[in-house]
Coordinates of C-alpha atoms in Angstrom, one line a residue:
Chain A
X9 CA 1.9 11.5 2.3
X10 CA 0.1 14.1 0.6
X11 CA 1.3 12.5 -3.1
X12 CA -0.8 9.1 -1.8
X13 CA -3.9 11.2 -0.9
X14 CA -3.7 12.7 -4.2
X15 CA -3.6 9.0 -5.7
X16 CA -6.2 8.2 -3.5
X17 CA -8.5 11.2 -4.9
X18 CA -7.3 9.9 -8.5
X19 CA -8.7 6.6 -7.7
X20 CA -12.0 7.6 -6.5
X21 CA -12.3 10.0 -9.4
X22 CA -11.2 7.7 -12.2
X23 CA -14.4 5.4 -10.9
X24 CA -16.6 8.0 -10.6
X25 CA -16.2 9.0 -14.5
X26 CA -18.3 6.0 -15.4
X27 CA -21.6 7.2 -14.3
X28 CA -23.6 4.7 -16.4
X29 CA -21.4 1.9 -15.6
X30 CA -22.4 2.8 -11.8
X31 CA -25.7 2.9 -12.2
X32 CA -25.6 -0.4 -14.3
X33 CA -23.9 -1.8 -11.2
X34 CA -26.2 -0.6 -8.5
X35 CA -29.1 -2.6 -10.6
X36 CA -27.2 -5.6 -10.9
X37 CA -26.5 -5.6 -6.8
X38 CA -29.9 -4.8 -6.8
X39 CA -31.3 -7.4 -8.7
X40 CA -28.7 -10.3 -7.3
X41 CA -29.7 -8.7 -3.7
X42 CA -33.4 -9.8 -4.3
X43 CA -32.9 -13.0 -5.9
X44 CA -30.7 -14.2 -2.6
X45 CA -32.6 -12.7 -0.1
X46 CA -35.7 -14.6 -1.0
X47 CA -33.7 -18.0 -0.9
X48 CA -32.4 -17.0 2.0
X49 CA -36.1 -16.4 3.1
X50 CA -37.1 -20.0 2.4
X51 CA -34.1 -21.0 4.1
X52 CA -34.8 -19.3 7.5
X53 CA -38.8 -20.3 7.0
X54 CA -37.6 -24.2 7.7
X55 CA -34.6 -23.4 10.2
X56 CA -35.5 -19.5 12.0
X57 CA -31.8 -18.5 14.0
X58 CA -30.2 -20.5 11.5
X59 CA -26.0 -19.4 11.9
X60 CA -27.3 -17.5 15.1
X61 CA -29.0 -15.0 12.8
X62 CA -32.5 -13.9 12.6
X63 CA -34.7 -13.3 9.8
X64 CA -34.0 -9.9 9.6
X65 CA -30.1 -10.2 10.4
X66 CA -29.7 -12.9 7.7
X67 CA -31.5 -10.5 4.9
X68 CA -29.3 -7.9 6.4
X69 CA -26.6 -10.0 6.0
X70 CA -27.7 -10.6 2.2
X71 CA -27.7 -6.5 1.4
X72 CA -24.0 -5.7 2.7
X73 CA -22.6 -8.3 0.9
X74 CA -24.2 -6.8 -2.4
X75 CA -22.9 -3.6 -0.7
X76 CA -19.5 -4.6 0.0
X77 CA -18.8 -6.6 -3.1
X78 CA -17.2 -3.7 -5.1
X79 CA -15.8 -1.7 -2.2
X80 CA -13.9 -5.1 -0.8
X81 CA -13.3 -6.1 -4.4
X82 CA -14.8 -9.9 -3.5
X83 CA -14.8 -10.9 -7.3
X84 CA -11.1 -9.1 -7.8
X85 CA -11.0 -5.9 -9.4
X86 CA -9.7 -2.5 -9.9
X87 CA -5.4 -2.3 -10.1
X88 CA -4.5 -6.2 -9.8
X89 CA -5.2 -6.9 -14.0
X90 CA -3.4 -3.1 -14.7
X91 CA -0.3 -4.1 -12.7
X92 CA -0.2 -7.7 -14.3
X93 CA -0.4 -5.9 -17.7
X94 CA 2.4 -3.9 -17.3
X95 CA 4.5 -6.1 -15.5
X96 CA 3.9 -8.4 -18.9
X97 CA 4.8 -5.3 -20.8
X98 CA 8.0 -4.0 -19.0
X99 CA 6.4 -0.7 -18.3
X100 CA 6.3 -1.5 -14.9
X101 CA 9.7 -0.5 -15.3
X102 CA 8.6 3.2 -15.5
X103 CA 6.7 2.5 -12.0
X104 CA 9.9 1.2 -9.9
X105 CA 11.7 4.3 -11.3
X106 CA 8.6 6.8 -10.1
X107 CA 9.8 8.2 -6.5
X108 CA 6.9 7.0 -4.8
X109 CA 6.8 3.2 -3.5
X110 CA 5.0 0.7 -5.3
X111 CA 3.3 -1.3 -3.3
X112 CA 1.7 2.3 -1.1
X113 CA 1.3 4.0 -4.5
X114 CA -1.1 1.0 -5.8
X115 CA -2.9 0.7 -2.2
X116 CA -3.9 4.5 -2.2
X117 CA -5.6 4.3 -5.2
X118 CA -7.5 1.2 -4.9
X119 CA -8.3 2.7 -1.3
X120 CA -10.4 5.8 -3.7
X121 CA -11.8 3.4 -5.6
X122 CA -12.8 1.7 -2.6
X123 CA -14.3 4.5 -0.8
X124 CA -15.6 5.3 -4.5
X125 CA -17.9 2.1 -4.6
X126 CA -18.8 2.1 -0.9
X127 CA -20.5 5.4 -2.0
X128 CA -21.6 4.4 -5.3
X129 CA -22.5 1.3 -5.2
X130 CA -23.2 0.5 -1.8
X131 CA -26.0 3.0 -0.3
X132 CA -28.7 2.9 -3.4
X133 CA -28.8 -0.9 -3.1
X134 CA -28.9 -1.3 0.9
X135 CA -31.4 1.6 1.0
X136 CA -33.5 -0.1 -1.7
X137 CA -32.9 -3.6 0.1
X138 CA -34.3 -2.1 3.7
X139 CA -37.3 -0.8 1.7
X140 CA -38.6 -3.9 0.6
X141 CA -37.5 -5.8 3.2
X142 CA -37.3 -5.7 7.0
X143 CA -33.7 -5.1 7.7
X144 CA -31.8 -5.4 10.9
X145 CA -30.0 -1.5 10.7
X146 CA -28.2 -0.7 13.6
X147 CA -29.7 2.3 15.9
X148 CA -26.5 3.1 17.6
X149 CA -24.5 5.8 15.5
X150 CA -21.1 4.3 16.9
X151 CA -21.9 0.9 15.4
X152 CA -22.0 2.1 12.3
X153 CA -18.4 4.1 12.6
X154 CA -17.4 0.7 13.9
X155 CA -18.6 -0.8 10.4
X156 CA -16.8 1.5 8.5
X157 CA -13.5 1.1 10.0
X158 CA -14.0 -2.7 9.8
X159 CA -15.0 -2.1 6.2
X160 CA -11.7 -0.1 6.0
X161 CA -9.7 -2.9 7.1
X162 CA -11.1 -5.6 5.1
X163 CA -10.3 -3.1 2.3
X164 CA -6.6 -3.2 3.2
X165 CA -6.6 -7.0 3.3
X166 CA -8.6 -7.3 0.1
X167 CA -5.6 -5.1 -1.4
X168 CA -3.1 -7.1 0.1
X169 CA -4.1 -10.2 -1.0
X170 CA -4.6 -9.1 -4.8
X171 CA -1.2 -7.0 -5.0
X172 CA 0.3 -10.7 -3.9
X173 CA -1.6 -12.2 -6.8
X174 CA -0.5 -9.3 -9.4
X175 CA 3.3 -9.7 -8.5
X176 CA 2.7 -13.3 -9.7
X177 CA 2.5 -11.8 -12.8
X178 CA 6.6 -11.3 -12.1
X179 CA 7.7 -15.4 -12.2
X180 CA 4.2 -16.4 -14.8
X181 CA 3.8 -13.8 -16.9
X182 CA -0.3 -14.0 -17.2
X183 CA -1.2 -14.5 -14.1
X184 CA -4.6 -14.3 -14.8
X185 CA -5.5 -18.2 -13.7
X186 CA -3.9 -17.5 -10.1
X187 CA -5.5 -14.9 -10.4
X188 CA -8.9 -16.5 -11.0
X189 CA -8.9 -19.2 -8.6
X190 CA -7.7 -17.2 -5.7
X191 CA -10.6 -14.8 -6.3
X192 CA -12.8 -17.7 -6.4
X193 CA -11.6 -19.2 -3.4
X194 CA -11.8 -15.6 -1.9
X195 CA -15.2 -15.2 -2.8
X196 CA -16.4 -18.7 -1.2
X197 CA -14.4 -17.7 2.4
X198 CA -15.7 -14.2 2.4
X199 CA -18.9 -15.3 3.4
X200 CA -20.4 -13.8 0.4
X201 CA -22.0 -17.2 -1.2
X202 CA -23.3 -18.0 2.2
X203 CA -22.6 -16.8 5.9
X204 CA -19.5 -18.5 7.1
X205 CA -21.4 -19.1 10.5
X206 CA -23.5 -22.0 8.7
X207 CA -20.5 -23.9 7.2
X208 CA -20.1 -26.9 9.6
X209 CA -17.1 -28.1 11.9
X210 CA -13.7 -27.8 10.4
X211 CA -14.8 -26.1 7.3
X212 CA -16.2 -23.4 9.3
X213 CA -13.3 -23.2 11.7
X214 CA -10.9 -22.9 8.8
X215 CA -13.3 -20.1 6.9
X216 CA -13.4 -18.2 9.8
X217 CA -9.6 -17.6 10.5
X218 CA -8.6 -16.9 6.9
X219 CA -8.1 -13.6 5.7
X220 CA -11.2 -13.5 3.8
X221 CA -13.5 -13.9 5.9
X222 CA -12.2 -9.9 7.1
X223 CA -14.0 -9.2 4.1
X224 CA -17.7 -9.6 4.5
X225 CA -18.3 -12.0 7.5
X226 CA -16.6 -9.7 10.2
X227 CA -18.0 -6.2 9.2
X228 CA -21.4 -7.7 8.8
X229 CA -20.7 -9.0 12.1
X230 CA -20.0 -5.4 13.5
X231 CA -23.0 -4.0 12.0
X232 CA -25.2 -6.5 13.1
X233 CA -23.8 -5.6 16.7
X234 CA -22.2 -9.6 17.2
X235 CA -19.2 -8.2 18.4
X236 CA -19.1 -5.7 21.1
X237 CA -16.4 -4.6 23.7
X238 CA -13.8 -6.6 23.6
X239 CA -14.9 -8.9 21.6
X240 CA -15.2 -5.5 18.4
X241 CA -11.5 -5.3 19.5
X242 CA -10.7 -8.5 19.3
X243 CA -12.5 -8.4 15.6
X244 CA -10.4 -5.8 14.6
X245 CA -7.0 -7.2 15.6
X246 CA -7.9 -9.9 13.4
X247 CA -8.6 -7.8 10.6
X248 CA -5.0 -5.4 11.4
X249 CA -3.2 -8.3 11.7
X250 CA -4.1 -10.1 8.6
X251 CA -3.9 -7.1 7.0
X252 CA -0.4 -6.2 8.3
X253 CA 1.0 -9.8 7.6
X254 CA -0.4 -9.6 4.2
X255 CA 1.2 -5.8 3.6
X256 CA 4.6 -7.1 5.0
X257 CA 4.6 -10.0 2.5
X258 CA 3.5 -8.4 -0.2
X259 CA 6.6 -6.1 0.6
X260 CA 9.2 -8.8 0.6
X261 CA 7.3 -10.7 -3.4
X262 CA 8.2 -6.8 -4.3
X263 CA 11.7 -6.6 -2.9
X264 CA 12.5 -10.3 -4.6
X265 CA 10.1 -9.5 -7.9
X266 CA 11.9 -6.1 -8.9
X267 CA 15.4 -7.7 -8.5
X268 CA 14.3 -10.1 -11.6
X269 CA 13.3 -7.1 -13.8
X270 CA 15.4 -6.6 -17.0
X271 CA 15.2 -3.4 -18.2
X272 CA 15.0 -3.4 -21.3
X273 CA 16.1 -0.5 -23.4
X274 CA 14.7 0.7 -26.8
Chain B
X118 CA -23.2 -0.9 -42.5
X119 CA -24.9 -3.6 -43.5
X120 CA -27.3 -3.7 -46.6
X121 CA -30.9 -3.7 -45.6
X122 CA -33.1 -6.1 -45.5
X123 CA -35.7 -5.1 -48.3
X124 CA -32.8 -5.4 -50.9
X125 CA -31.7 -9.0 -50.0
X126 CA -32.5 -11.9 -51.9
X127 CA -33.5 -14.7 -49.8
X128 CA -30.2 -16.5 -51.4
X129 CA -28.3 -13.3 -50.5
X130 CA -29.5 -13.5 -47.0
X131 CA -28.8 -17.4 -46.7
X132 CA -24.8 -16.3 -48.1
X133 CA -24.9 -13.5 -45.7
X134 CA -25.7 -15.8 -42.5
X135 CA -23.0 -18.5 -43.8
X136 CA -20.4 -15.5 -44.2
X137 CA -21.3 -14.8 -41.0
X138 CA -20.6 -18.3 -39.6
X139 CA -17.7 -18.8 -41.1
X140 CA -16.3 -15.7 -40.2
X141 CA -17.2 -16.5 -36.2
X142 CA -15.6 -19.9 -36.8
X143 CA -12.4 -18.5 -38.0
X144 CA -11.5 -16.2 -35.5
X145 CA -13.0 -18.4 -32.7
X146 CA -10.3 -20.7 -33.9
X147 CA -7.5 -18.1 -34.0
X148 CA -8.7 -17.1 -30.1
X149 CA -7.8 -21.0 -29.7
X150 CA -4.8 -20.8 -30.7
X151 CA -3.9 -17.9 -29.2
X152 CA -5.4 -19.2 -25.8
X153 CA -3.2 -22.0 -25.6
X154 CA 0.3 -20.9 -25.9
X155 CA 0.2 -20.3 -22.3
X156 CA -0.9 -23.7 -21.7
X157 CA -1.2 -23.5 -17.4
X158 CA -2.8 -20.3 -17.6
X159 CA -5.7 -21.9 -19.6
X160 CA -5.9 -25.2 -17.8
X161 CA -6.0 -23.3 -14.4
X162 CA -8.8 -20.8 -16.2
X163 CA -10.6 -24.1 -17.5
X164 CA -10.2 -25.1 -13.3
X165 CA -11.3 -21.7 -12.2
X166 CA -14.3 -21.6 -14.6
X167 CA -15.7 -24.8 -13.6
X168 CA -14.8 -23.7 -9.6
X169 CA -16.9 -20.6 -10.1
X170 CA -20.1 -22.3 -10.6
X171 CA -19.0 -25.7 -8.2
X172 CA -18.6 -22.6 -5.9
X173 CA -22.3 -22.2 -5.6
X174 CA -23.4 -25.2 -5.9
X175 CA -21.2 -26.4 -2.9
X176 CA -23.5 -23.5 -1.2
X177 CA -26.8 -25.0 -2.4
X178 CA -25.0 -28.4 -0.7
X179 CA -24.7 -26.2 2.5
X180 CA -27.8 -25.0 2.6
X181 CA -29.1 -28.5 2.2
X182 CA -26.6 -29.4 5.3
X183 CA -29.5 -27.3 7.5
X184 CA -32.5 -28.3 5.7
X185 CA -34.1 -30.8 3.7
X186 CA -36.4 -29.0 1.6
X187 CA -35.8 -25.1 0.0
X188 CA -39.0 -23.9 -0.7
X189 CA -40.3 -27.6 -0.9
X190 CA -37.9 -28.6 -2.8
X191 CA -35.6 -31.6 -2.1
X192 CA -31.6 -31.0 -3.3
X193 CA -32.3 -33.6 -6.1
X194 CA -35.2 -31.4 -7.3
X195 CA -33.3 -28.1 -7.0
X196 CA -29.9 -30.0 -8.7
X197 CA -32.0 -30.9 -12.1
X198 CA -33.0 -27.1 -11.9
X199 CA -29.3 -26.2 -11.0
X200 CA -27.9 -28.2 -13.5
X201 CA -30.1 -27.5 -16.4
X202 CA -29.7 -23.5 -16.0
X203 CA -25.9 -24.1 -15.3
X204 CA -25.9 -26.1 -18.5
X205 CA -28.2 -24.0 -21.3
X206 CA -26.4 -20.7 -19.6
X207 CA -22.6 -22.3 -20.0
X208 CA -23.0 -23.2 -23.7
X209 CA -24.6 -20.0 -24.9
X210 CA -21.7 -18.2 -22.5
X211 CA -19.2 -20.2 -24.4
X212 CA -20.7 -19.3 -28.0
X213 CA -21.7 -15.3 -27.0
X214 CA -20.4 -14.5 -23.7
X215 CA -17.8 -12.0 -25.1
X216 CA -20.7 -9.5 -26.4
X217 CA -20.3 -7.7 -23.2
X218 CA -17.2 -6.1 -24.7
X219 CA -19.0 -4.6 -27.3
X220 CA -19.6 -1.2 -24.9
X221 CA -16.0 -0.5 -24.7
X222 CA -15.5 -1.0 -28.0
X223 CA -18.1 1.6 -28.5
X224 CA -16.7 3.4 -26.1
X225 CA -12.9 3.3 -27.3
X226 CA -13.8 3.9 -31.0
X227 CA -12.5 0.2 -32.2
X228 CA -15.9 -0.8 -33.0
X229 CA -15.2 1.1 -36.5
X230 CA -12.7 -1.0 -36.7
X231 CA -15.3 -4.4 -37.0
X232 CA -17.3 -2.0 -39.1
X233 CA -15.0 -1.8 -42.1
X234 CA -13.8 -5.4 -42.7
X235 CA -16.4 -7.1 -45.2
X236 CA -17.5 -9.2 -42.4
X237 CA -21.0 -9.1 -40.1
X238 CA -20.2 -6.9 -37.1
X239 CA -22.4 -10.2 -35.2
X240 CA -20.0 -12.5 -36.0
X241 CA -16.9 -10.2 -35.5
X242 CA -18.3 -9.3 -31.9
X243 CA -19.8 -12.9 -30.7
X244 CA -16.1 -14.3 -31.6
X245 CA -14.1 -11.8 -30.1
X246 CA -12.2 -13.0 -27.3
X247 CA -13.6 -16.5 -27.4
X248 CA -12.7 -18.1 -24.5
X249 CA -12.6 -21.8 -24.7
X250 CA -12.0 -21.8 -20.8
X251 CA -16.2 -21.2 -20.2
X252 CA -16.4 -25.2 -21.1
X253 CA -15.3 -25.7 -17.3
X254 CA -19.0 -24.1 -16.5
X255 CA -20.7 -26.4 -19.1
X256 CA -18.9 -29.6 -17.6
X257 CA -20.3 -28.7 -13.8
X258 CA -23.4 -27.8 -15.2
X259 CA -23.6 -31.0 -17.1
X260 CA -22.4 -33.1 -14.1
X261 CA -24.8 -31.5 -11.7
X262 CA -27.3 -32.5 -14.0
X263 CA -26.1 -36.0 -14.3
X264 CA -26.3 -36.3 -10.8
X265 CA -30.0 -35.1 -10.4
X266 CA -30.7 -37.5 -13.4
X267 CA -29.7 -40.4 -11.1
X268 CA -31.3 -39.1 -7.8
X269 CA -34.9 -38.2 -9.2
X270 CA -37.5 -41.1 -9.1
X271 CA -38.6 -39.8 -12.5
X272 CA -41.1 -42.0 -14.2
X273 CA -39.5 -41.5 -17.6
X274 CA -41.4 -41.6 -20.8
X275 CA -40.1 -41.1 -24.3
X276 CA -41.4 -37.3 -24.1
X277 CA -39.9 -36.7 -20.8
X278 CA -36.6 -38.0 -22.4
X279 CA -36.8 -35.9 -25.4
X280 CA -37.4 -33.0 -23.1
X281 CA -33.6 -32.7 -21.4
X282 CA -31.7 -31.8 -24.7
X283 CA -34.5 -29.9 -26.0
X284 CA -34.7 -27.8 -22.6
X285 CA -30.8 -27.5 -23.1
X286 CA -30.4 -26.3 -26.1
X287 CA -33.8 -23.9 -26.2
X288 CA -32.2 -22.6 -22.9
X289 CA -29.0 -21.6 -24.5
X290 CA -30.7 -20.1 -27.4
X291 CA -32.9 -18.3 -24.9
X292 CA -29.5 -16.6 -23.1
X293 CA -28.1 -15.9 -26.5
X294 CA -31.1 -13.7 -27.6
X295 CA -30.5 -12.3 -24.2
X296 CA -26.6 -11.6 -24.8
X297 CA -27.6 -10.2 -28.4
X298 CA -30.7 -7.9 -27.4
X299 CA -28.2 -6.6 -24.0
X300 CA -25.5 -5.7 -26.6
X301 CA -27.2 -4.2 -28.7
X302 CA -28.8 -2.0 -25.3
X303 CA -24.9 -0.8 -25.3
X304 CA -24.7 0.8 -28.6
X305 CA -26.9 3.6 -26.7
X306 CA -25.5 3.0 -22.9
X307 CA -22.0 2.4 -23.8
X308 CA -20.8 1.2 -20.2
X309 CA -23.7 -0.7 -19.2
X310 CA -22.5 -4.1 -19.3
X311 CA -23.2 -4.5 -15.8
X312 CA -27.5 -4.4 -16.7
X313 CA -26.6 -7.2 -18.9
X314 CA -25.0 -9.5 -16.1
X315 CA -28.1 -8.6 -14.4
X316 CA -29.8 -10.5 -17.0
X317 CA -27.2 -13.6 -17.7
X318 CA -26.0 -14.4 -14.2
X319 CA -28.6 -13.0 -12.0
X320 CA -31.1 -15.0 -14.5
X321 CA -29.2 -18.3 -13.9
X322 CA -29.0 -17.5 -10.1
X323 CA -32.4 -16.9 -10.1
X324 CA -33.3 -20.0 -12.0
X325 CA -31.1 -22.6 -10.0
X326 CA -33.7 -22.0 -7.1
X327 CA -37.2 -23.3 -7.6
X328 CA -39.9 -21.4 -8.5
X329 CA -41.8 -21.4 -5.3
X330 CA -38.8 -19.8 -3.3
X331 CA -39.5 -16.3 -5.2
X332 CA -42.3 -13.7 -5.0
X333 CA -45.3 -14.3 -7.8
X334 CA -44.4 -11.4 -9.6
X335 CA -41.2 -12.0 -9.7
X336 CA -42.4 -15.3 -11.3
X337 CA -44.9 -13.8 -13.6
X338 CA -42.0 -11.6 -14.6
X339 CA -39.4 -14.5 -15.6
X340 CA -42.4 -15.8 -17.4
X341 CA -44.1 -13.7 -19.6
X342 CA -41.9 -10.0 -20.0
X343 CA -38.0 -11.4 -19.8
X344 CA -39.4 -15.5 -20.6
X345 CA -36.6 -16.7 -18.6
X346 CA -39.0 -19.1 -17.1
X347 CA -38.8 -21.3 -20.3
X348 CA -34.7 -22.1 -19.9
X349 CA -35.4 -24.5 -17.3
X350 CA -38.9 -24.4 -15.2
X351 CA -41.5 -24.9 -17.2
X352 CA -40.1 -28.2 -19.2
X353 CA -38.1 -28.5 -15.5
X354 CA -41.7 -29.0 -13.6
X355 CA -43.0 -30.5 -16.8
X356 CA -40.4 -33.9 -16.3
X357 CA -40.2 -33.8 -11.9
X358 CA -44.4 -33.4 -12.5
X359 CA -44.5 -30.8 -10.3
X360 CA -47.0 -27.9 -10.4
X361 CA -46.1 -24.4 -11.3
X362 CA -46.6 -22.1 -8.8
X363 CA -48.6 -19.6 -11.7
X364 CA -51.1 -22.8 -12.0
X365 CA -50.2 -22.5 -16.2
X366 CA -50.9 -25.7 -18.0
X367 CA -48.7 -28.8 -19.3
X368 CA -48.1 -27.7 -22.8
X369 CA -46.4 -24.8 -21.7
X370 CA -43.8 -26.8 -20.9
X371 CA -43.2 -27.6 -24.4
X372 CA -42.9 -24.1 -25.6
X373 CA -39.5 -23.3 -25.2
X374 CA -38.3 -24.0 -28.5
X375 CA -40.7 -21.4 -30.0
X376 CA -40.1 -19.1 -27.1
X377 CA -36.1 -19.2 -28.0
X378 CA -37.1 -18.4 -31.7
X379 CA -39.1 -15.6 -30.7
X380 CA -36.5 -14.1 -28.8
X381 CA -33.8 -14.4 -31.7
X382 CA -36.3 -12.6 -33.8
X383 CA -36.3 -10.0 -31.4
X384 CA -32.8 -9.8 -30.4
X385 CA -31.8 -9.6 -34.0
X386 CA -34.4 -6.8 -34.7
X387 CA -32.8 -5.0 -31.6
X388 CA -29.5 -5.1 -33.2
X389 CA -30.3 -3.8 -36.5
X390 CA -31.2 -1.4 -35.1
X391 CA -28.9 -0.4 -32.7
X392 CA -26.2 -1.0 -34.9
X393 CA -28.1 1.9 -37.3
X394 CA -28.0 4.1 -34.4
X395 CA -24.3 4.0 -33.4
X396 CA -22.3 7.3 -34.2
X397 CA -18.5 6.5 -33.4
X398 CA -17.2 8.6 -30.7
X399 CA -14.2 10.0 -33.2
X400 CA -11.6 8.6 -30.7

């Protein structure tokens, strides 16, 4: 345990090096977070409660996506392309022989660079979002412990879902299309293009039980107080359970993956 | 580094920029090749790269589902804006869109590297890495486009015809001087890249909406400090005959192609000298 929270200090340390490269990133949320929030202005000017959101709760809405988009890795990120690299290269090798497991090892660092980005990248563009505009932030202090262990969870099943796509690497060697189009796909269903409460019928139905939609749609549902009592529970489960389903997978690609590594010596 | 400019012949500088080509056209071809011994990964990279931008389009479509006008708009109207941004930004992403490597290069010291082989650093930075794959956002730039060519009720003229490749290609020259001048910002921030995208993709999301949907300033600002306004809106507004929301006249609309050489000036000015200013790290 303590070897995992020292990987997990690593991680939010190794991100916290770049200090330009975070500011750079907390002007690009920044900027992205102003250009969406005005369509999404002219979008609630002709249709006000549009997804069952308010003005306020939409624009909301717009700011913890730009907030969550690092921490919950929507466009991929962090260890996925480092694992697929040295998969490709056999070092990977070196990793199965480390006494730690792989699959934890990799999940306590993304889970620093995570909390790094939450930190980072996530407070300097909300707070500059809520000054120009009139957000929707929750008054209730447990609310916003409720976001973060939501936030926490969508982590886990962000990480689940890309250590899945970087044992690919194991039977294709680059997996860098699989990788691609499941980020893209990932993006779409987290909500983070546009609330998955305005896609219609199926579509919506679909988006909203996939694992993606732990992501962004669900904490922004928590922190805009749509789920309370049972129902925050009942959000939660869904988040746990998608993330445990996705862990225990991921668990059984490693068991099959490492059986088809040839060490190689030299 | 390279010579200066006061020495060079007009003949040398002519040689120089067709070293230059040349040099970008061979190892843009070598990336090629490279690219497609692994044949799937490219075609599904090709797949994902057009998906990224169908992505947000299929939003706009969403969007549309609720409404039937964004800021007064119809979805026609806001696919020729979609399209033409999607387009001019996916051809000068395909030509320069590796130049946001150039901070790690400055950071991990192989920039000196670039800097010995008798080649311009430009060239050896624009090419590296091409990646054929960014076609897939032309093509769903292009065939958004093509769509909102069929659903407007334009009343074409010659001039209004002329005005689609002309707003394409000044577009994509506009994004390159973008790409160069944010580059050459990284020979003093290093790991910046990020302010660049800010630039590149937050310019095209910010130009697939229309005009009217965004603050004025934000509009003046597009306009007349980063004239992003010329890639699409202005010729854009000029064809649909819509007003712009700033109230500038018609020939605006046919500045873009001056604009775009404007901004090469200045983007190559901006890499002079930042290329004078980079110190290697040592590493």
């Amino acid at each position: 345990m303590r070897l995992y929270a020292v990987v997990a200090a690593g991680g939010f340390r190794r991100y916290a090096t770049y200090r330009t490269a975070t500011a750079a990133g907390v002007f690009t949320n920044t900027v992205f977070g102003f250009i969406v929030a005005y369509a999404y202005t002219a979008l609630w000017d002709q249709r006000p409660n549009l997804g069952g959101y308010d003005l306020s709760q939409a624009l909301t809405y717009v700011w913890l996506g730009q907030a969550l988009l690092m921490t919950c890795a929507m466009m991929g990120g962090g260890f996925e392309d480092e694992v697929m690299e040295r998969i490709r290269s056999g070092d990977v090798a070196i990793d199965l022989y480390r006494p730690a497991d792989l699959q934890l090892w990799w999940l306590a660092g993304d889970l620093g660079r995570a909390a790094f980005h939450l930190v980072g990248r996530g407070i300097v563009p909300m707070a500059l979002g809520a000054l120009a505009f009139d957000l929707a932030l929750p008054g209730n202090p447990l609310t916003w412990l409720a976001f973060l262990l939501s936030v926490f969870l969508g982590v886990v099943v962000s990480f689940s879902v890309r250590f899945l796509v970087a044992l690919s690497a194991f039977w294709l060697m680059d997996g860098a299309g699989v990788g691609q189009i499941t980020f893209l796909v990932g993006l779409f269903f987290s909500g983070m293009l546009l609330p998955l409460t305005l896609f219609p019928g199926l579509l919506g139905e679909i988006a909203r039980v996939l694992p993606w939609s732990s992501l962004l749609q669900v904490p922004a549902d928590v922190f805009l107080g749509r789920h309370t009592g049972w129902g925050l529970l009942g959000a939660f489960a869904f988040q746990a359970g998608w993330a445990l389903a996705l862990l225990a997978l991921g668990r059984l690609v490693q068991s099959v993956a490492t059986r088809r590594v040839v060490v190689q010596g030299g | 580094m390279a010579p200066s400019a006061e020495t060079a012949t007009g003949e040398w500088s002519r040689s120089l920029l067709w070293e230059g080509l040349r040099a970008y056209g061979l190892i843009v071809a070598m990336w090629v090749r490279s690219t497609m011994t692994y044949r799937a990964s490219f075609a599904m990279t090709v797949f994902g790269n057009f998906a990224a931008t169908a992505f947000d389009f299929v939003a706009i479509l969403l969007m549309f589902s609720h409404v039937d006008q964004l800021g007064g708009y119809s979805l026609p109207e806001v696919a020729f804006l979609y399209g033409a941004a999607g387009a001019a930004f996916g051809l000068a992403d395909l030509c320069l869109g590796s130049m946001d490597r150039l901070g790690r290069r400055v950071r991990d010291g192989t920039l000196d590297t670039l800097l010995v082989r008798p080649v311009p650093v430009l060239a050896q930075v624009a090419a590296d890495r091409f990646a054929l794959r960014r076609l897939g956002r032309i093509t769903q730039g292009l065939l958004v486009l093509g769509y909102a060519l069929t659903a407007l009720d334009i009343a074409w003229t010659p001039l209004k015809v002329a005005m689609i490749p002309m707003m394409l290609l000044s577009g994509a020259t506009i994004f390159a001087a973008v790409f160069v001048a944010g580059a050459a910002f990284q020979f003093w921030a290093q790991d910046a890249a990020e302010v660049q995208n800010s630039f590149t993709y937050g310019g095209t999301t910010l130009l697939q909406y229309p005009p009217t949907v965004f603050a004025k300033d934000l509009v003046r600002g597009v306009t007349f400090v980063v004239p992003l306004a010329f890639v699409n809106w202005l010729p854009a507004l000029y064809v649909m005959g819509r007003e712009d929301p700033l109230g500038l006249p018609d020939w605006v609309a046919f500045l873009p192609p001056l604009v775009a050489v404007g901004c090469c000036v200045l983007a190559g000015m901006a890499w002079r000298v930042g290329l004078r200013a980079y110190r290697s790290t040592g590493s």
